[in-house]
CSV table of C-alpha atoms in Angstrom, one decimal:
chain,number,residue,atom,x,y,z
B,1,MET,CA,8.7,-0.7,-14.7
B,2,SER,CA,10.0,3.2,-15.7
B,3,GLU,CA,9.7,5.9,-13.5
B,4,GLY,CA,7.0,7.4,-16.0
B,5,GLU,CA,4.8,4.3,-15.5
B,6,LEU,CA,5.4,4.4,-11.7
B,7,LEU,CA,4.4,8.1,-11.7
B,8,ALA,CA,1.3,7.4,-13.6
B,9,ILE,CA,0.0,4.5,-11.5
B,10,ASP,CA,0.6,6.8,-8.5
B,11,LEU,CA,-1.3,9.8,-9.9
B,12,VAL,CA,-4.2,7.4,-10.8
B,13,ALA,CA,-4.0,5.8,-7.4
B,14,VAL,CA,-4.1,9.2,-5.3
B,15,VAL,CA,-6.6,10.7,-7.6
B,16,LEU,CA,-8.9,7.6,-6.6
B,17,LEU,CA,-8.0,7.8,-3.1
B,18,ALA,CA,-8.7,11.6,-2.8
B,19,PHE,CA,-11.9,11.9,-5.1
B,20,GLY,CA,-13.0,8.4,-5.4
B,21,LEU,CA,-13.0,7.4,-1.9
B,22,TYR,CA,-12.0,10.3,0.6
B,23,PHE,CA,-14.2,13.5,-0.8
B,24,PRO,CA,-17.2,11.8,-1.3
B,25,ARG,CA,-17.3,10.5,2.2
B,26,TYR,CA,-16.2,13.5,4.3
B,27,HIS,CA,-16.4,16.4,2.0
B,28,ARG,CA,-13.2,17.9,3.4
B,29,ARG,CA,-11.3,20.1,0.8
B,30,ASP,CA,-8.6,20.5,3.0
B,31,MET,CA,-7.6,17.1,3.4
B,32,VAL,CA,-8.0,16.5,-0.4
B,33,VAL,CA,-5.1,18.9,-0.9
B,34,ALA,CA,-3.2,17.4,2.3
B,35,ILE,CA,-3.4,13.9,0.6
B,36,LEU,CA,-2.7,15.2,-3.2
B,37,GLY,CA,0.1,17.2,-1.6
B,38,ILE,CA,1.6,14.8,0.6
B,39,ASN,CA,1.6,12.1,-2.1
B,40,ILE,CA,3.3,13.8,-4.9
B,41,GLY,CA,5.9,15.2,-2.6
B,42,VAL,CA,6.7,11.9,-1.1
B,43,MET,CA,6.7,10.4,-4.2
B,44,ALA,CA,9.2,13.0,-5.7
B,45,VAL,CA,11.2,12.6,-2.6
B,46,ALA,CA,11.1,8.7,-2.8
B,47,THR,CA,12.1,8.9,-6.4
B,48,ALA,CA,15.2,11.2,-5.8
B,49,LEU,CA,16.4,9.1,-3.0
B,50,ALA,CA,16.0,5.9,-5.0
B,51,ASN,CA,18.3,7.5,-7.5
B,52,ALA,CA,20.7,9.0,-5.0
B,53,GLU,CA,23.7,7.4,-2.9
B,54,VAL,CA,22.0,8.0,0.4
B,55,SER,CA,20.8,5.5,3.1
B,56,ALA,CA,17.4,4.3,3.5
B,57,GLY,CA,17.3,5.9,7.0
B,58,VAL,CA,17.6,9.1,5.5
B,59,GLY,CA,14.6,8.9,3.5
B,60,LEU,CA,12.5,7.2,6.3
B,61,GLY,CA,13.7,10.0,8.7
B,62,LEU,CA,12.6,12.5,6.5
B,63,PHE,CA,9.0,10.8,5.9
B,64,GLY,CA,8.6,10.5,9.8
B,65,VAL,CA,9.3,14.4,10.2
B,66,LEU,CA,7.0,15.4,7.6
B,67,SER,CA,4.5,13.1,9.1
B,68,ILE,CA,4.9,14.6,13.0
B,69,ILE,CA,4.9,18.2,11.5
B,70,ARG,CA,1.6,17.7,9.7
B,71,LEU,CA,-0.1,15.5,12.4
B,72,ARG,CA,0.6,18.1,15.1
B,73,SER,CA,-0.9,20.9,12.9
B,74,GLU,CA,-4.5,20.4,13.9
B,75,GLU,CA,-6.7,17.7,15.3
B,76,LEU,CA,-7.5,14.8,12.7
B,77,THR,CA,-9.9,12.0,12.9
B,78,GLN,CA,-9.0,8.6,12.7
B,79,PRO,CA,-10.1,8.2,9.1
B,80,ASP,CA,-8.1,11.4,8.1
B,81,VAL,CA,-4.9,10.0,9.5
B,82,VAL,CA,-5.6,6.7,7.6
B,83,PHE,CA,-5.9,8.3,4.4
B,84,TYR,CA,-3.1,10.7,5.2
B,85,PHE,CA,-0.7,7.8,5.8
B,86,VAL,CA,-2.2,5.8,2.8
B,87,ALA,CA,-1.1,8.5,0.7
B,88,ILE,CA,2.4,8.6,2.1
B,89,ALA,CA,2.6,4.8,1.7
B,90,MET,CA,1.5,5.1,-2.1
B,91,GLY,CA,3.9,8.0,-2.7
B,92,VAL,CA,6.9,5.6,-1.4
B,93,LEU,CA,5.5,2.8,-3.5
B,94,GLY,CA,5.7,5.1,-6.4
B,95,GLY,CA,8.8,6.6,-6.1
B,96,ILE,CA,10.8,3.3,-5.7
B,97,PRO,CA,10.9,0.7,-8.1
B,98,ILE,CA,10.0,-2.6,-7.1
B,99,GLU,CA,10.5,-6.0,-8.7
B,100,PRO,CA,8.5,-7.5,-10.2
B,101,SER,CA,7.1,-4.5,-11.7
B,102,TRP,CA,3.5,-5.7,-10.9
B,103,TYR,CA,4.1,-5.4,-7.2
B,104,THR,CA,3.6,-1.7,-7.4
B,105,PRO,CA,0.2,-1.4,-8.9
B,106,ALA,CA,-1.0,-4.6,-6.8
B,107,LEU,CA,-0.1,-3.2,-3.7
B,108,MET,CA,-1.5,0.2,-4.4
B,109,GLY,CA,-4.7,-1.6,-5.4
B,110,ALA,CA,-4.8,-3.6,-2.3
B,111,ILE,CA,-4.7,-0.7,-0.1
B,112,LEU,CA,-7.3,1.0,-2.2
B,113,VAL,CA,-9.5,-1.9,-1.7
B,114,ALA,CA,-8.7,-2.3,1.8
B,115,LEU,CA,-9.9,1.5,2.5
B,116,PHE,CA,-12.9,1.1,0.1
B,117,VAL,CA,-14.4,-2.1,2.2
B,118,GLY,CA,-13.0,-0.9,5.5
B,119,ASP,CA,-14.4,2.6,5.3
B,120,HIS,CA,-17.6,1.7,3.4
B,121,PRO,CA,-20.9,3.6,5.1
B,122,ALA,CA,-22.6,0.2,4.7
B,123,LEU,CA,-20.0,-2.0,6.4
B,124,PHE,CA,-21.4,-0.8,10.0
B,125,ARG,CA,-24.9,0.7,9.2
B,126,GLY,CA,-26.6,-0.5,12.2
B,127,MET,CA,-23.9,1.1,14.6
B,128,GLN,CA,-24.5,4.5,15.9
B,129,HIS,CA,-22.2,7.0,17.7
B,130,HIS,CA,-23.2,9.9,19.6
B,131,GLN,CA,-20.9,12.5,21.6
B,132,VAL,CA,-22.6,14.5,24.5
B,133,VAL,CA,-20.9,17.8,25.4
B,134,PRO,CA,-22.5,19.2,28.6
B,135,ASP,CA,-22.9,22.7,28.5
B,136,LYS,CA,-21.9,23.2,32.2
B,137,PRO,CA,-20.2,20.9,35.0
B,138,TYR,CA,-22.3,18.5,36.8
B,139,THR,CA,-20.9,17.5,40.2
B,140,ASP,CA,-24.1,15.4,41.1
B,141,ARG,CA,-23.7,12.0,39.8
């Protein structure tokens, strides 16, 4: 599969991730920007590393540093972290050619389907979650 085809597949997948799955459920514009930006950035770096004579450790170290910096910037919910790392994973898949060529779109599709099902609001419709924050300390049990 050519680099152009991988780029197109990655762009379609990340647009589905950001605008088809994440934003309709969580309505956070800042995370949409982060998902799109990290995906395209990681894909660009992965493409460059795939075409350069460097070890895989350099690329993985770079991705680790990028992740730590972003995740320490502000508090993220668990779904935010998952969508963020999926954007990273799809960027890596889009930047490195894998044989046979159908693996890349199949893996990206599997990730998107897993998020669609696992994060679907109907999955745990009957479950409720409440967070109680007292406005003052209570010493009496």
